[in-house]
mmCIF file with all atom_site columns, C-alpha atoms in Angstrom:
data_model
loop_
_atom_site.group_PDB
_atom_site.id
_atom_site.type_symbol
_atom_site.label_atom_id
_atom_site.label_alt_id
_atom_site.label_comp_id
_atom_site.label_asym_id
_atom_site.label_entity_id
_atom_site.label_seq_id
_atom_site.pdbx_PDB_ins_code
_atom_site.Cartn_x
_atom_site.Cartn_y
_atom_site.Cartn_z
_atom_site.occupancy
_atom_site.B_iso_or_equiv
_atom_site.pdbx_formal_charge
_atom_site.auth_seq_id
_atom_site.auth_comp_id
_atom_site.auth_asym_id
_atom_site.auth_atom_id
_atom_site.pdbx_PDB_model_num
ATOM 1   C CA . MET A 1 1   ? 13.936  23.684  18.215  1.00 0.00 ? 87  MET A CA 1
ATOM 2   C CA . ALA A 1 2   ? 12.888  20.089  18.748  1.00 0.00 ? 88  ALA A CA 1
ATOM 3   C CA . SER A 1 3   ? 11.048  18.831  21.786  1.00 0.00 ? 89  SER A CA 1
ATOM 4   C CA . PHE A 1 4   ? 9.997   15.336  22.719  1.00 0.00 ? 90  PHE A CA 1
ATOM 5   C CA . ASP A 1 5   ? 6.949   14.826  24.921  1.00 0.00 ? 91  ASP A CA 1
ATOM 6   C CA . GLU A 1 6   ? 5.070   11.814  26.141  1.00 0.00 ? 92  GLU A CA 1
ATOM 7   C CA . ARG A 1 7   ? 1.343   12.537  26.040  1.00 0.00 ? 93  ARG A CA 1
ATOM 8   C CA . ASN A 1 8   ? -1.973  10.782  26.267  1.00 0.00 ? 94  ASN A CA 1
ATOM 9   C CA . LEU A 1 9   ? -3.281  11.494  22.769  1.00 0.00 ? 95  LEU A CA 1
ATOM 10  C CA . VAL A 1 10  ? -6.862  10.925  23.835  1.00 0.00 ? 96  VAL A CA 1
ATOM 11  C CA . ASP A 1 11  ? -6.765  13.814  26.331  1.00 0.00 ? 97  ASP A CA 1
ATOM 12  C CA . ASP A 1 12  ? -7.712  17.151  24.818  1.00 0.00 ? 98  ASP A CA 1
ATOM 13  C CA . ASP A 1 13  ? -5.101  19.485  26.318  1.00 0.00 ? 99  ASP A CA 1
ATOM 14  C CA . PRO A 1 14  ? -5.780  22.898  24.715  1.00 0.00 ? 100 PRO A CA 1
ATOM 15  C CA . ILE A 1 15  ? -2.458  24.326  25.898  1.00 0.00 ? 101 ILE A CA 1
ATOM 16  C CA . PHE A 1 16  ? -0.417  21.493  24.365  1.00 0.00 ? 102 PHE A CA 1
ATOM 17  C CA . TRP A 1 17  ? -2.530  21.191  21.191  1.00 0.00 ? 103 TRP A CA 1
ATOM 18  C CA . ARG A 1 18  ? -2.478  24.918  20.321  1.00 0.00 ? 104 ARG A CA 1
ATOM 19  C CA . PRO A 1 19  ? -3.365  25.624  16.675  1.00 0.00 ? 105 PRO A CA 1
ATOM 20  C CA . ASP A 1 20  ? -0.379  25.768  14.299  1.00 0.00 ? 106 ASP A CA 1
ATOM 21  C CA . SER A 1 21  ? 2.098   24.895  17.053  1.00 0.00 ? 107 SER A CA 1
ATOM 22  C CA . PHE A 1 22  ? 3.898   21.917  15.439  1.00 0.00 ? 108 PHE A CA 1
ATOM 23  C CA . ASP A 1 23  ? 5.834   21.575  12.191  1.00 0.00 ? 109 ASP A CA 1
ATOM 24  C CA . VAL A 1 24  ? 6.169   17.779  12.396  1.00 0.00 ? 110 VAL A CA 1
ATOM 25  C CA . VAL A 1 25  ? 4.425   15.125  14.485  1.00 0.00 ? 111 VAL A CA 1
ATOM 26  C CA . PHE A 1 26  ? 5.761   11.568  14.691  1.00 0.00 ? 112 PHE A CA 1
ATOM 27  C CA . CYS A 1 27  ? 3.005   9.277   15.914  1.00 0.00 ? 113 CYS A CA 1
ATOM 28  C CA . ARG A 1 28  ? 4.181   5.830   14.943  1.00 0.00 ? 114 ARG A CA 1
ATOM 29  C CA . ASN A 1 29  ? 2.408   2.574   15.771  1.00 0.00 ? 115 ASN A CA 1
ATOM 30  C CA . VAL A 1 30  ? -0.051  4.138   18.205  1.00 0.00 ? 116 VAL A CA 1
ATOM 31  C CA . MET A 1 31  ? -3.281  4.925   16.406  1.00 0.00 ? 117 MET A CA 1
ATOM 32  C CA . MET A 1 32  ? -3.814  1.406   15.123  1.00 0.00 ? 118 MET A CA 1
ATOM 33  C CA . TYR A 1 33  ? -4.882  0.523   18.680  1.00 0.00 ? 119 TYR A CA 1
ATOM 34  C CA . PHE A 1 34  ? -7.612  3.214   18.821  1.00 0.00 ? 120 PHE A CA 1
ATOM 35  C CA . SER A 1 35  ? -11.242 2.780   17.888  1.00 0.00 ? 121 SER A CA 1
ATOM 36  C CA . PRO A 1 36  ? -12.232 4.585   14.661  1.00 0.00 ? 122 PRO A CA 1
ATOM 37  C CA . GLU A 1 37  ? -13.986 7.323   16.657  1.00 0.00 ? 123 GLU A CA 1
ATOM 38  C CA . VAL A 1 38  ? -10.989 7.959   18.918  1.00 0.00 ? 124 VAL A CA 1
ATOM 39  C CA . MET A 1 39  ? -8.602  7.851   15.969  1.00 0.00 ? 125 MET A CA 1
ATOM 40  C CA . SER A 1 40  ? -10.689 10.461  14.107  1.00 0.00 ? 126 SER A CA 1
ATOM 41  C CA . ALA A 1 41  ? -10.672 12.756  17.141  1.00 0.00 ? 127 ALA A CA 1
ATOM 42  C CA . VAL A 1 42  ? -6.904  12.390  17.648  1.00 0.00 ? 128 VAL A CA 1
ATOM 43  C CA . VAL A 1 43  ? -6.149  13.005  13.955  1.00 0.00 ? 129 VAL A CA 1
ATOM 44  C CA . ALA A 1 44  ? -8.398  16.111  13.954  1.00 0.00 ? 130 ALA A CA 1
ATOM 45  C CA . ARG A 1 45  ? -6.534  17.410  17.017  1.00 0.00 ? 131 ARG A CA 1
ATOM 46  C CA . ILE A 1 46  ? -3.143  16.792  15.392  1.00 0.00 ? 132 ILE A CA 1
ATOM 47  C CA . SER A 1 47  ? -4.338  18.426  12.158  1.00 0.00 ? 133 SER A CA 1
ATOM 48  C CA . ARG A 1 48  ? -5.346  21.610  13.993  1.00 0.00 ? 134 ARG A CA 1
ATOM 49  C CA . ALA A 1 49  ? -2.059  21.648  15.899  1.00 0.00 ? 135 ALA A CA 1
ATOM 50  C CA . LEU A 1 50  ? 0.119   21.313  12.781  1.00 0.00 ? 136 LEU A CA 1
ATOM 51  C CA . ALA A 1 51  ? 1.372   24.509  11.175  1.00 0.00 ? 137 ALA A CA 1
ATOM 52  C CA . PRO A 1 52  ? 0.355   25.103  7.559   1.00 0.00 ? 138 PRO A CA 1
ATOM 53  C CA . GLY A 1 53  ? 2.228   22.558  5.459   1.00 0.00 ? 139 GLY A CA 1
ATOM 54  C CA . GLY A 1 54  ? 3.095   20.530  8.584   1.00 0.00 ? 140 GLY A CA 1
ATOM 55  C CA . PHE A 1 55  ? 3.970   16.841  8.367   1.00 0.00 ? 141 PHE A CA 1
ATOM 56  C CA . LEU A 1 56  ? 2.517   13.792  10.117  1.00 0.00 ? 142 LEU A CA 1
ATOM 57  C CA . PHE A 1 57  ? 4.441   10.512  10.185  1.00 0.00 ? 143 PHE A CA 1
ATOM 58  C CA . LEU A 1 58  ? 2.568   7.337   11.101  1.00 0.00 ? 144 LEU A CA 1
ATOM 59  C CA . GLY A 1 59  ? 3.710   3.730   11.379  1.00 0.00 ? 145 GLY A CA 1
ATOM 60  C CA . HIS A 1 60  ? 3.864   1.439   8.349   1.00 0.00 ? 146 HIS A CA 1
ATOM 61  C CA . ALA A 1 61  ? 0.648   -0.343  9.379   1.00 0.00 ? 147 ALA A CA 1
ATOM 62  C CA . GLU A 1 62  ? -1.321  2.899   9.871   1.00 0.00 ? 148 GLU A CA 1
ATOM 63  C CA . THR A 1 63  ? -3.322  4.954   7.387   1.00 0.00 ? 149 THR A CA 1
ATOM 64  C CA . LEU A 1 64  ? -5.636  7.941   7.361   1.00 0.00 ? 150 LEU A CA 1
ATOM 65  C CA . ARG A 1 65  ? -7.766  6.445   4.597   1.00 0.00 ? 151 ARG A CA 1
ATOM 66  C CA . GLY A 1 66  ? -11.391 6.784   5.637   1.00 0.00 ? 152 GLY A CA 1
ATOM 67  C CA . VAL A 1 67  ? -10.370 8.692   8.786   1.00 0.00 ? 153 VAL A CA 1
ATOM 68  C CA . SER A 1 68  ? -9.467  12.199  7.657   1.00 0.00 ? 154 SER A CA 1
ATOM 69  C CA . HIS A 1 69  ? -9.442  14.367  4.551   1.00 0.00 ? 155 HIS A CA 1
ATOM 70  C CA . ASP A 1 70  ? -7.198  16.981  6.189   1.00 0.00 ? 156 ASP A CA 1
ATOM 71  C CA . PHE A 1 71  ? -3.973  15.564  4.722   1.00 0.00 ? 157 PHE A CA 1
ATOM 72  C CA . HIS A 1 72  ? -2.273  14.751  1.449   1.00 0.00 ? 158 HIS A CA 1
ATOM 73  C CA . LEU A 1 73  ? -0.474  11.421  1.281   1.00 0.00 ? 159 LEU A CA 1
ATOM 74  C CA . ARG A 1 74  ? 3.136   12.046  0.216   1.00 0.00 ? 160 ARG A CA 1
ATOM 75  C CA . HIS A 1 75  ? 5.922   9.690   -0.852  1.00 0.00 ? 161 HIS A CA 1
ATOM 76  C CA . THR A 1 76  ? 9.585   10.720  -0.816  1.00 0.00 ? 162 THR A CA 1
ATOM 77  C CA . HIS A 1 77  ? 12.823  8.850   -0.166  1.00 0.00 ? 163 HIS A CA 1
ATOM 78  C CA . GLU A 1 78  ? 10.994  5.517   0.042   1.00 0.00 ? 164 GLU A CA 1
ATOM 79  C CA . ALA A 1 79  ? 8.820   6.856   2.901   1.00 0.00 ? 165 ALA A CA 1
ATOM 80  C CA . PHE A 1 80  ? 5.087   7.572   3.040   1.00 0.00 ? 166 PHE A CA 1
ATOM 81  C CA . TYR A 1 81  ? 3.893   10.440  5.208   1.00 0.00 ? 167 TYR A CA 1
ATOM 82  C CA . TYR A 1 82  ? 1.124   13.027  5.353   1.00 0.00 ? 168 TYR A CA 1
ATOM 83  C CA . GLN A 1 83  ? 1.142   16.771  4.816   1.00 0.00 ? 169 GLN A CA 1
ATOM 84  C CA . ARG A 1 84  ? -1.569  19.089  6.078   1.00 0.00 ? 170 ARG A CA 1
ATOM 85  C CA . ARG A 1 85  ? -3.928  19.773  3.176   1.00 0.00 ? 171 ARG A CA 1
ATOM 86  C CA . ASP A 1 86  ? -4.144  23.557  3.391   1.00 0.00 ? 172 ASP A CA 1
ATOM 87  C CA . VAL A 1 87  ? -0.915  23.834  1.393   1.00 0.00 ? 173 VAL A CA 1
ATOM 88  C CA . ALA A 1 88  ? -1.433  24.681  -2.294  1.00 0.00 ? 174 ALA A CA 1
ATOM 89  C CA . GLU A 1 89  ? -1.557  21.730  -4.669  1.00 0.00 ? 175 GLU A CA 1
ATOM 90  C CA . ARG A 1 90  ? 2.049   21.625  -5.831  1.00 0.00 ? 176 ARG A CA 1
ATOM 91  C CA . GLU A 1 91  ? 5.159   19.473  -5.661  1.00 0.00 ? 177 GLU A CA 1
ATOM 92  C CA . VAL A 1 92  ? 6.517   19.256  -2.126  1.00 0.00 ? 178 VAL A CA 1
ATOM 93  C CA . ASN A 1 93  ? 9.844   20.980  -1.616  1.00 0.00 ? 179 ASN A CA 1
ATOM 94  C CA . LEU A 1 94  ? 11.164  19.480  1.563   1.00 0.00 ? 180 LEU A CA 1
ATOM 95  C CA . PRO A 1 95  ? 13.003  21.797  3.925   1.00 0.00 ? 181 PRO A CA 1
ATOM 96  C CA . GLU A 1 96  ? 16.621  20.866  4.561   1.00 0.00 ? 182 GLU A CA 1
ATOM 97  C CA . SER A 1 97  ? 15.707  19.652  8.065   1.00 0.00 ? 183 SER A CA 1
ATOM 98  C CA . MET A 1 98  ? 13.244  17.091  6.603   1.00 0.00 ? 184 MET A CA 1
ATOM 99  C CA . SER A 1 99  ? 15.873  15.865  4.128   1.00 0.00 ? 185 SER A CA 1
ATOM 100 C CA . ALA A 1 100 ? 18.144  15.206  7.093   1.00 0.00 ? 186 ALA A CA 1
ATOM 101 C CA . VAL A 1 101 ? 15.416  13.096  8.726   1.00 0.00 ? 187 VAL A CA 1
ATOM 102 C CA . LEU A 1 102 ? 14.627  11.125  5.568   1.00 0.00 ? 188 LEU A CA 1
ATOM 103 C CA . GLY A 1 103 ? 18.229  10.647  4.443   1.00 0.00 ? 189 GLY A CA 1
ATOM 104 C CA . PRO A 1 104 ? 19.650  10.801  0.934   1.00 0.00 ? 190 PRO A CA 1
ATOM 105 C CA . LYS A 1 105 ? 17.358  10.126  -1.988  1.00 0.00 ? 191 LYS A CA 1
ATOM 106 C CA . PRO A 1 106 ? 18.111  6.716   -3.515  1.00 0.00 ? 192 PRO A CA 1
ATOM 107 C CA . GLU A 1 107 ? 19.600  6.583   -6.994  1.00 0.00 ? 193 GLU A CA 1
ATOM 108 C CA . PRO A 1 108 ? 17.098  5.577   -9.687  1.00 0.00 ? 194 PRO A CA 1
ATOM 109 C CA . ARG A 1 109 ? 17.400  2.014   -10.914 1.00 0.00 ? 195 ARG A CA 1
ATOM 110 C CA . VAL A 1 110 ? 18.479  1.622   -14.500 1.00 0.00 ? 196 VAL A CA 1
ATOM 111 C CA . GLY A 1 111 ? 17.927  -1.499  -16.552 1.00 0.00 ? 197 GLY A CA 1
ATOM 112 C CA . SER A 1 112 ? 16.370  -4.701  -15.391 1.00 0.00 ? 198 SER A CA 1
ATOM 113 C CA . ARG A 1 113 ? 17.630  -7.668  -13.494 1.00 0.00 ? 199 ARG A CA 1
ATOM 114 C CA . ARG A 1 114 ? 17.293  -11.053 -15.155 1.00 0.00 ? 200 ARG A CA 1
ATOM 115 C CA . ARG A 1 115 ? 17.437  -14.384 -13.492 1.00 0.00 ? 201 ARG A CA 1
ATOM 116 C CA . SER A 1 116 ? 19.955  -16.772 -14.961 1.00 0.00 ? 202 SER A CA 1
ATOM 117 C CA . THR A 1 117 ? 18.681  -20.213 -15.893 1.00 0.00 ? 203 THR A CA 1
#
């Protein structure tokens, strides 16, 4: 089941942010406006609320570098995203539902392109 909610991420709502209650959180182009302290608190809250192996998608201009060590940075289908760190260190096998979100994997490029002179 998917649900879409509009929330104030700074508010600590223990009912909404229950531990292990989300499989995926999309939080794009929001955290870059927070102070480092607020961003750390929000990321910690999201980390606790994600189920084991849960995914966090941020905007292209956002990073968790220097903010949190709770996530692994992942790269699949030309997209960067984060996965909650408590999953064993192994290759990510995306569930079918995530593949639908990310779209088909691009074909590998073969050869090189040369500029004509």
